[in-house]
GROMACS .gro file of C-alpha atoms in nm:
model
  401
    1MET     CA    1  31.670   5.004  26.890
    2THR     CA    2  31.761   5.280  26.995
    3GLU     CA    3  32.141   5.399  27.006
    4SER     CA    4  32.087   5.481  27.372
    5ALA     CA    5  32.006   5.090  27.447
    6ASN     CA    6  32.263   4.922  27.238
    7PRO     CA    7  32.438   4.734  27.484
    8GLN     CA    8  32.789   4.745  27.280
    9ARG     CA    9  32.809   5.071  27.324
   10THR     CA   10  33.160   5.122  27.482
   11HIS     CA   11  33.366   5.423  27.633
   12VAL     CA   12  33.579   5.573  27.798
   13VAL     CA   13  33.715   5.624  28.150
   14THR     CA   14  33.979   5.703  28.288
   15CYS     CA   15  34.145   5.565  28.705
   16PRO     CA   16  34.127   5.865  28.952
   17VAL     CA   17  34.445   5.720  29.013
   18CYS     CA   18  34.706   5.689  28.800
   19ALA     CA   19  34.444   5.884  28.517
   20THR     CA   20  34.511   5.573  28.284
   21ARG     CA   21  34.244   5.569  27.988
   22MET     CA   22  33.984   5.232  27.907
   23SER     CA   23  33.722   5.089  27.730
   24VAL     CA   24  33.442   4.999  27.921
   25LEU     CA   25  33.052   4.912  27.840
   26THR     CA   26  32.798   5.177  27.843
   27ALA     CA   27  32.555   4.868  27.986
   28ASP     CA   28  32.819   4.858  28.302
   29VAL     CA   29  32.764   5.171  28.435
   30GLY     CA   30  32.785   5.124  28.764
   31ARG     CA   31  32.990   4.813  28.864
   32ASN     CA   32  33.389   4.865  28.935
   33THR     CA   33  33.625   4.801  28.772
   34GLU     CA   34  34.022   4.767  28.790
   35CYS     CA   35  34.259   4.958  28.663
   36PRO     CA   36  34.557   4.712  28.445
   37ASP     CA   37  34.838   4.984  28.581
   38CYS     CA   38  34.808   5.056  28.895
   39GLY     CA   39  34.547   4.786  29.013
   40HIS     CA   40  34.280   4.995  29.136
   41VAL     CA   41  33.923   4.967  29.216
   42PHE     CA   42  33.667   5.157  29.062
   43GLU     CA   43  33.285   5.194  28.976
   44ILE     CA   44  33.262   5.260  28.621
   45LYS     CA   45  33.023   5.623  28.517
   46LYS     CA   46  32.887   5.748  28.302
   47ALA     CA   47  32.983   5.962  27.974
   48GLU     CA   48  33.039   6.274  28.030
   49ILE     CA   49  32.950   6.565  27.776
   50LYS     CA   50  33.287   6.716  27.741
   51LEU     CA   51  33.211   7.092  27.684
   52GLU     CA   52  33.399   7.373  27.533
   53ILE     CA   53  33.606   7.503  27.900
   54PRO     CA   54  33.753   7.828  27.814
   55GLU     CA   55  34.117   7.830  27.777
   56GLU     CA   56  34.195   8.166  28.063
   57ILE     CA   57  33.899   7.920  28.298
   58LEU     CA   58  34.165   7.562  28.208
   59LEU     CA   59  34.492   7.797  28.312
   60GLU     CA   60  34.321   7.809  28.668
   61ASP     CA   61  34.306   7.458  28.749
   62GLU     CA   62  34.519   7.262  28.452
   63TYR     CA   63  34.521   6.930  28.582
   64GLY     CA   64  34.171   6.914  28.735
   65LEU     CA   65  34.241   6.934  29.125
   66LYS     CA   66  33.947   7.103  29.169
   67ASP     CA   67  33.691   6.827  29.037
   68VAL     CA   68  33.902   6.493  29.234
   69SER     CA   69  33.721   6.375  29.478
   70HIS     CA   70  33.856   6.239  29.769
   71ASP     CA   71  33.777   5.882  29.793
   72GLN     CA   72  34.085   5.816  29.698
   73ASP     CA   73  34.321   5.907  29.883
   74ASP     CA   74  34.409   5.617  30.093
   75ALA     CA   75  34.524   5.494  29.711
   76ARG     CA   76  34.756   5.783  29.620
   77LYS     CA   77  34.946   5.779  29.968
   78LYS     CA   78  34.962   5.374  29.944
   79MET     CA   79  35.108   5.446  29.586
   80GLY     CA   80  35.323   5.767  29.751
   81GLN     CA   81  35.459   5.568  30.010
   82ASN     CA   82  35.653   5.302  29.756
   83ILE     CA   83  35.814   5.574  29.541
   84MET     CA   84  35.975   5.739  29.830
   85SER     CA   85  36.054   5.390  29.968
   86GLN     CA   86  36.228   5.285  29.585
   87ALA     CA   87  36.408   5.635  29.596
   88GLU     CA   88  36.565   5.590  29.914
   89ARG     CA   89  36.673   5.317  29.900
   90GLU     CA   90  36.864   5.417  29.568
   91ILE     CA   91  37.025   5.713  29.818
   92LYS     CA   92  37.124   5.439  30.044
   93GLU     CA   93  37.251   5.172  29.785
   94GLN     CA   94  37.461   5.519  29.595
   95ALA     CA   95  37.592   5.652  29.964
   96GLU     CA   96  37.670   5.261  30.049
   97ARG     CA   97  37.914   5.252  29.736
   98LYS     CA   98  38.299   5.364  29.669
   99ASP     CA   99  38.341   5.736  29.577
  100LEU     CA  100  38.650   5.622  29.346
  101ASN     CA  101  38.585   6.008  29.176
  102LYS     CA  102  38.863   6.107  29.517
  103LYS     CA  103  39.151   5.851  29.446
  104THR     CA  104  39.430   5.962  29.325
  105GLN     CA  105  39.665   5.797  29.067
  106GLY     CA  106  39.914   5.824  29.333
  107ALA     CA  107  39.637   5.641  29.591
  108PHE     CA  108  39.757   5.316  29.269
  109GLU     CA  109  40.152   5.360  29.337
  110GLU     CA  110  40.136   5.373  29.683
  111ARG     CA  111  39.972   5.046  29.720
  112ARG     CA  112  40.177   4.840  29.469
  113PRO     CA  113  40.500   4.688  29.703
  114ARG     CA  114  40.179   4.588  29.941
  115ASP     CA  115  40.125   4.348  29.644
  116TYR     CA  116  40.479   4.205  29.655
  117GLN     CA  117  40.532   4.179  29.993
  118ILE     CA  118  40.426   4.071  30.340
  119GLU     CA  119  40.454   4.033  30.738
  120ASP     CA  120  40.536   3.730  30.852
  121GLU     CA  121  40.514   3.672  31.237
  122ASP     CA  122  40.775   3.886  31.335
  123GLY     CA  123  40.653   4.159  31.156
  124GLU     CA  124  40.972   4.139  30.932
  125LYS     CA  125  40.858   4.260  30.588
  126LYS     CA  126  40.984   3.921  30.298
  127PRO     CA  127  40.889   3.909  29.895
  128ARG     CA  128  40.530   3.719  29.896
  129GLU     CA  129  40.575   3.412  29.740
  130SER     CA  130  40.439   3.351  29.365
  131LEU     CA  131  40.109   3.198  29.329
  132THR     CA  132  40.200   3.043  29.010
  133PRO     CA  133  40.387   2.688  29.072
  134GLU     CA  134  40.708   2.704  28.953
  135ASP     CA  135  40.648   2.415  28.767
  136TYR     CA  136  40.367   2.519  28.572
  137GLN     CA  137  40.344   2.506  28.207
  138PRO     CA  138  40.067   2.718  28.012
  139ARG     CA  139  40.068   2.460  27.722
  140ALA     CA  140  40.100   2.154  27.931
  141GLU     CA  141  39.714   2.075  27.951
  142LEU     CA  142  39.762   2.123  27.524
  143VAL     CA  143  39.817   1.789  27.348
  144ASP     CA  144  40.121   1.837  27.182
  145PHE     CA  145  40.223   1.785  26.798
  146PRO     CA  146  40.610   1.687  26.731
  147LEU     CA  147  40.714   1.733  26.386
  148ASN     CA  148  40.812   1.347  26.403
  149PHE     CA  149  40.748   1.166  26.128
  150THR     CA  150  40.708   0.805  26.306
  151PRO     CA  151  40.470   0.510  26.258
  152LYS     CA  152  40.294   0.659  26.596
  153GLU     CA  153  40.293   0.995  26.500
  154LEU     CA  154  40.166   0.842  26.070
  155ALA     CA  155  39.890   0.698  26.284
  156ARG     CA  156  39.793   0.992  26.500
  157ASP     CA  157  39.809   1.191  26.140
  158ALA     CA  158  39.596   0.941  25.959
  159MET     CA  159  39.335   0.953  26.264
  160LEU     CA  160  39.272   1.319  26.239
  161PHE     CA  161  39.122   1.217  25.879
  162SER     CA  162  38.861   1.037  26.115
  163ASP     CA  163  38.717   1.438  26.247
  164VAL     CA  164  38.393   1.437  26.026
  165GLY     CA  165  38.417   1.816  26.015
  166LEU     CA  166  38.783   1.716  25.799
  167LEU     CA  167  38.592   1.451  25.603
  168MET     CA  168  38.280   1.661  25.503
  169ARG     CA  169  38.496   1.982  25.414
  170TRP     CA  170  38.756   1.777  25.215
  171VAL     CA  171  38.494   1.584  24.999
  172PHE     CA  172  38.330   1.946  24.975
  173LEU     CA  173  38.688   2.084  24.835
  174SER     CA  174  38.755   1.784  24.628
  175ILE     CA  175  38.383   1.855  24.397
  176PHE     CA  176  38.476   2.168  24.319
  177ALA     CA  177  38.810   2.120  24.262
  178ALA     CA  178  38.742   1.866  24.008
  179LEU     CA  179  38.507   2.070  23.849
  180SER     CA  180  38.783   2.417  23.844
  181LEU     CA  181  39.027   2.079  23.740
  182TYR     CA  182  38.817   1.987  23.430
  183PHE     CA  183  38.726   2.314  23.318
  184THR     CA  184  39.027   2.454  23.354
  185VAL     CA  185  39.180   2.133  23.150
  186THR     CA  186  38.916   2.154  22.905
  187ALA     CA  187  39.016   2.506  22.807
  188ILE     CA  188  39.374   2.483  22.766
  189TYR     CA  189  39.316   2.110  22.520
  190ASN     CA  190  39.106   2.388  22.317
  191GLY     CA  191  39.227   2.653  22.335
  192SER     CA  192  39.579   2.502  22.195
  193LEU     CA  193  39.347   2.275  21.874
  194PRO     CA  194  39.522   2.419  21.577
  195THR     CA  195  39.216   2.472  21.425
  196GLN     CA  196  38.992   2.727  21.511
  197ASN     CA  197  38.590   2.782  21.466
  198ILE     CA  198  38.318   2.936  21.667
  199VAL     CA  199  38.264   2.632  21.861
  200THR     CA  200  38.594   2.580  22.048
  201PHE     CA  201  38.588   2.939  22.048
  202LEU     CA  202  38.260   2.937  22.272
  203THR     CA  203  38.384   2.663  22.415
  204THR     CA  204  38.694   2.809  22.570
  205PHE     CA  205  38.558   3.108  22.697
  206MET     CA  206  38.305   2.935  22.884
  207CYS     CA  207  38.488   2.679  23.027
  208THR     CA  208  38.740   2.947  23.115
  209VAL     CA  209  38.485   3.110  23.313
  210PHE     CA  210  38.365   2.836  23.504
  211ALA     CA  211  38.691   2.783  23.600
  212VAL     CA  212  38.725   3.080  23.695
  213VAL     CA  213  38.394   3.167  23.965
  214ILE     CA  214  38.455   2.832  24.026
  215GLY     CA  215  38.823   2.834  24.146
  216THR     CA  216  38.766   3.096  24.302
  217GLY     CA  217  38.592   2.957  24.481
  218THR     CA  218  38.731   2.682  24.574
  219VAL     CA  219  39.038   2.892  24.644
  220ALA     CA  220  38.857   3.111  24.914
  221PHE     CA  221  38.694   2.786  25.145
  222LEU     CA  222  39.090   2.619  25.078
  223GLY     CA  223  39.291   2.885  25.260
  224SER     CA  224  38.977   2.903  25.503
  225PHE     CA  225  39.033   2.567  25.637
  226PHE     CA  226  39.463   2.577  25.557
  227LEU     CA  227  39.429   2.852  25.818
  228PHE     CA  228  39.250   2.670  26.059
  229LEU     CA  229  39.410   2.355  26.062
  230VAL     CA  230  39.783   2.525  26.121
  231MET     CA  231  39.614   2.752  26.406
  232THR     CA  232  39.434   2.478  26.497
  233VAL     CA  233  39.747   2.202  26.518
  234SER     CA  234  40.005   2.500  26.636
  235SER     CA  235  39.761   2.558  26.925
  236GLY     CA  236  39.770   2.213  27.058
  237MET     CA  237  39.372   2.209  27.069
  238ASP     CA  238  39.239   1.857  27.048
  239GLU     CA  239  38.895   1.936  26.998
  240TRP     CA  240  38.824   2.080  26.726
  241GLU     CA  241  38.544   2.360  26.667
  242TRP     CA  242  38.524   2.366  26.300
  243PRO     CA  243  38.367   2.774  26.293
  244GLU     CA  244  38.062   2.862  26.047
  245LEU     CA  245  38.194   3.211  25.869
  246GLY     CA  246  38.030   3.412  25.595
  247ILE     CA  247  38.234   3.408  25.277
  248PHE     CA  248  38.377   3.779  25.348
  249ASP     CA  249  38.536   3.612  25.633
  250ARG     CA  250  38.675   3.327  25.460
  251VAL     CA  251  38.790   3.568  25.160
  252MET     CA  252  39.035   3.780  25.429
  253GLU     CA  253  39.169   3.373  25.581
  254ALA     CA  254  39.205   3.289  25.229
  255LEU     CA  255  39.441   3.607  25.150
  256PHE     CA  256  39.730   3.516  25.352
  257LEU     CA  257  39.769   3.168  25.226
  258ILE     CA  258  39.652   3.333  24.889
  259VAL     CA  259  39.956   3.604  24.911
  260ALA     CA  260  40.208   3.369  25.025
  261MET     CA  261  40.239   3.196  24.723
  262SER     CA  262  40.200   3.513  24.499
  263LEU     CA  263  40.528   3.677  24.680
  264THR     CA  264  40.659   3.330  24.686
  265MET     CA  265  40.607   3.275  24.261
  266VAL     CA  266  40.739   3.602  24.201
  267PRO     CA  267  41.091   3.538  24.099
  268PHE     CA  268  40.913   3.236  23.863
  269GLY     CA  269  40.696   3.451  23.710
  270ILE     CA  270  41.009   3.754  23.610
  271MET     CA  271  41.210   3.463  23.436
  272VAL     CA  272  40.972   3.280  23.296
  273THR     CA  273  40.916   3.612  23.122
  274ILE     CA  274  41.307   3.612  23.086
  275ASP     CA  275  41.386   3.280  22.968
  276LYS     CA  276  41.093   2.922  22.974
  277SER     CA  277  41.439   2.678  22.988
  278MET     CA  278  41.604   2.888  23.301
  279ALA     CA  279  41.238   2.942  23.419
  280TRP     CA  280  41.176   2.568  23.580
  281PRO     CA  281  41.461   2.522  23.874
  282PHE     CA  282  41.315   2.870  23.987
  283LEU     CA  283  40.965   2.670  24.127
  284LEU     CA  284  41.193   2.518  24.456
  285LEU     CA  285  41.152   2.878  24.537
  286PRO     CA  286  40.800   2.928  24.623
  287GLY     CA  287  40.888   2.531  24.832
  288VAL     CA  288  41.102   2.621  25.012
  289ALA     CA  289  40.982   3.031  25.088
  290PHE     CA  290  40.619   2.959  25.110
  291PRO     CA  291  40.646   2.831  25.459
  292VAL     CA  292  40.856   3.083  25.625
  293VAL     CA  293  40.640   3.381  25.442
  294TYR     CA  294  40.316   3.216  25.518
  295LEU     CA  295  40.470   3.195  25.952
  296ALA     CA  296  40.539   3.541  25.896
  297MET     CA  297  40.264   3.648  25.845
  298LEU     CA  298  40.001   3.441  26.105
  299ASP     CA  299  40.315   3.566  26.332
  300GLN     CA  300  40.279   3.905  26.239
  301GLY     CA  301  39.889   3.871  26.177
  302ASN     CA  302  39.880   4.117  25.878
  303ILE     CA  303  39.980   3.976  25.528
  304PHE     CA  304  40.195   4.312  25.410
  305ALA     CA  305  40.441   4.165  25.664
  306PRO     CA  306  40.591   3.894  25.527
  307TRP     CA  307  40.861   3.879  25.745
  308SER     CA  308  40.901   3.783  26.107
  309ASN     CA  309  41.216   3.741  26.335
  310THR     CA  310  41.070   3.522  26.538
  311ILE     CA  311  41.030   3.277  26.230
  312MET     CA  312  41.350   3.338  26.049
  313ALA     CA  313  41.530   3.232  26.360
  314SER     CA  314  41.411   2.901  26.435
  315LEU     CA  315  41.596   2.889  26.084
  316PHE     CA  316  41.877   2.845  26.327
  317GLN     CA  317  41.761   2.731  26.628
  318ILE     CA  318  41.594   2.451  26.509
  319PRO     CA  319  41.705   2.422  26.173
  320VAL     CA  320  41.655   1.982  26.186
  321LYS     CA  321  41.271   2.056  26.272
  322TRP     CA  322  41.277   2.282  25.948
  323LEU     CA  323  41.480   2.005  25.700
  324LEU     CA  324  41.284   1.738  25.788
  325PHE     CA  325  40.907   1.907  25.697
  326TYR     CA  326  41.083   1.978  25.398
  327ALA     CA  327  41.178   1.665  25.289
  328ALA     CA  328  40.815   1.536  25.386
  329THR     CA  329  40.631   1.764  25.209
  330LEU     CA  330  40.816   1.733  24.877
  331GLY     CA  331  40.801   1.391  24.915
  332LEU     CA  332  40.382   1.363  25.003
  333LEU     CA  333  40.457   1.597  24.669
  334ALA     CA  334  40.588   1.423  24.465
  335VAL     CA  335  40.372   1.086  24.533
  336CYS     CA  336  40.007   1.334  24.460
  337CYS     CA  337  40.197   1.359  24.116
  338LEU     CA  338  40.298   1.045  24.093
  339LEU     CA  339  39.915   0.898  24.101
  340GLY     CA  340  39.780   1.261  23.883
  341TYR     CA  341  40.091   1.174  23.634
  342GLY     CA  342  39.942   0.805  23.679
  343LEU     CA  343  39.572   0.876  23.602
  344TYR     CA  344  39.583   1.085  23.295
  345ALA     CA  345  39.829   0.777  23.117
  346MET     CA  346  39.533   0.545  23.224
  347ALA     CA  347  39.261   0.772  23.077
  348GLY     CA  348  39.414   1.034  22.883
  349ILE     CA  349  39.226   1.393  22.747
  350GLU     CA  350  38.967   1.201  22.629
  351ARG     CA  351  38.845   1.033  22.970
  352LEU     CA  352  38.884   1.379  23.141
  353ALA     CA  353  38.560   1.333  23.318
  354TYR     CA  354  38.681   1.045  23.497
  355ILE     CA  355  39.001   1.173  23.655
  356ALA     CA  356  38.886   1.519  23.741
  357LEU     CA  357  38.732   1.367  24.052
  358PRO     CA  358  39.039   1.199  24.185
  359GLY     CA  359  39.299   1.464  24.085
  360GLY     CA  360  39.083   1.697  24.367
  361VAL     CA  361  39.098   1.413  24.656
  362ILE     CA  362  39.476   1.436  24.559
  363VAL     CA  363  39.497   1.824  24.589
  364VAL     CA  364  39.242   1.923  24.861
  365GLY     CA  365  39.438   1.597  25.014
  366TYR     CA  366  39.775   1.732  25.024
  367PHE     CA  367  39.705   2.070  25.092
  368PHE     CA  368  39.478   1.918  25.436
  369VAL     CA  369  39.799   1.653  25.489
  370TYR     CA  370  40.065   2.021  25.441
  371ALA     CA  371  39.857   2.182  25.684
  372ILE     CA  372  39.897   1.998  25.943
  373TRP     CA  373  40.276   1.927  25.910
  374LEU     CA  374  40.358   2.260  25.879
  375GLY     CA  375  40.092   2.339  26.182
  376ARG     CA  376  40.382   2.076  26.363
  377LEU     CA  377  40.643   2.280  26.311
  378SER     CA  378  40.452   2.623  26.423
  379TRP     CA  379  40.410   2.416  26.753
  380GLU     CA  380  40.777   2.322  26.781
  381ILE     CA  381  40.834   2.752  26.704
  382ALA     CA  382  40.535   2.784  26.975
  383GLU     CA  383  40.705   2.552  27.189
  384LEU     CA  384  41.062   2.699  27.161
  385ASN     CA  385  40.960   3.044  27.204
  386SER     CA  386  40.788   2.966  27.518
  387GLU     CA  387  41.144   2.801  27.691
  388TYR     CA  388  41.295   3.049  27.659
  389LYS     CA  389  41.065   3.317  27.777
  390GLU     CA  390  41.061   3.071  28.078
  391GLU     CA  391  41.430   3.123  28.114
  392ASP     CA  392  41.441   3.468  28.084
  393THR     CA  393  41.217   3.485  28.333
  394SER     CA  394  41.367   3.239  28.580
  395ASN     CA  395  41.737   3.517  28.494
  396LYS     CA  396  41.457   3.802  28.637
  397VAL     CA  397  41.393   3.688  28.934
  398SER     CA  398  41.709   3.505  29.031
  399SER     CA  399  41.861   3.834  28.947
  400SER     CA  400  41.617   4.077  29.091
  401SER     CA  401  41.591   3.849  29.424
   0.00000   0.00000   0.00000
């Protein structure tokens, strides 16, 4: 079989309207085909033999207009009409737009009084009525979380732990907190043995490494969940939507907890280096200063700003709430310490693996309850500030009228 008789042989043809190139079978020469771009139907012609044309001849007819036949004039006219109509529509739309670039800066100032004054039926101007109702409260649609330790509120706090997201994170953090606690206590125990050998040294080293690595991840997630609980309760959100964040975002949120705890532990650390017997009373300072520093950082939105006038003023505006918070958290800490000491007394250091998991559950549960109560205290502060803002706004309106 010769090459010219091969039915599978193809060659390239060009649409005479849009110049789209396409491959066709040589056996279909003489038949009509449709351009996939413009839809024009034309006849398939034989492949032309390309000849080398001198450059001076190409310059005379660069686009090959002399060899174009005139049997496709209707298609070209239709395409040109579509292009022109589209251009006319765009020009019309641009003309209908407002000429904003010719407005001066004073135009907004001239229209400003009209926003506050209207004309009545007699043509007299009067202040425009406020579109916001006088009894409107932005926080009215949210859930109230007052810091009251009544049976109703305590039952409500217990119901918060029925949230599936909270329970899953409690179990997850309890396991890692138990591992951190186990490796930490094991490292301290082996490091304090009177007789040291290569086995105890390696055990202490490996347990220390595992405690640091697992503890760092536990603190990162615990600090992130702690921040979420405080902000959610303080804002009055009824439905909790736990965000899925990356490890970097978790660490950045945990910095608020880590920095606040570090700053409040500085006096105790200094006294330990001076006199250990005098340092133990300074452990009360972190319990008192931590909520103030932590809420101040959240109020400022910066871990380098552990001071907020709003938080400090609330100490004098709602002192009963602050004292109630301190008493409740101190009582909760005492209960958790008694439970931990009871587990240790029953099992001892020899059965540390059995009491590590309950210890992790107690530690994580304490932080979660503390975060919920701190969020309630923050809700009280936010409610107090909203009342002051409403009074200032009403005083300004009355004075202006």
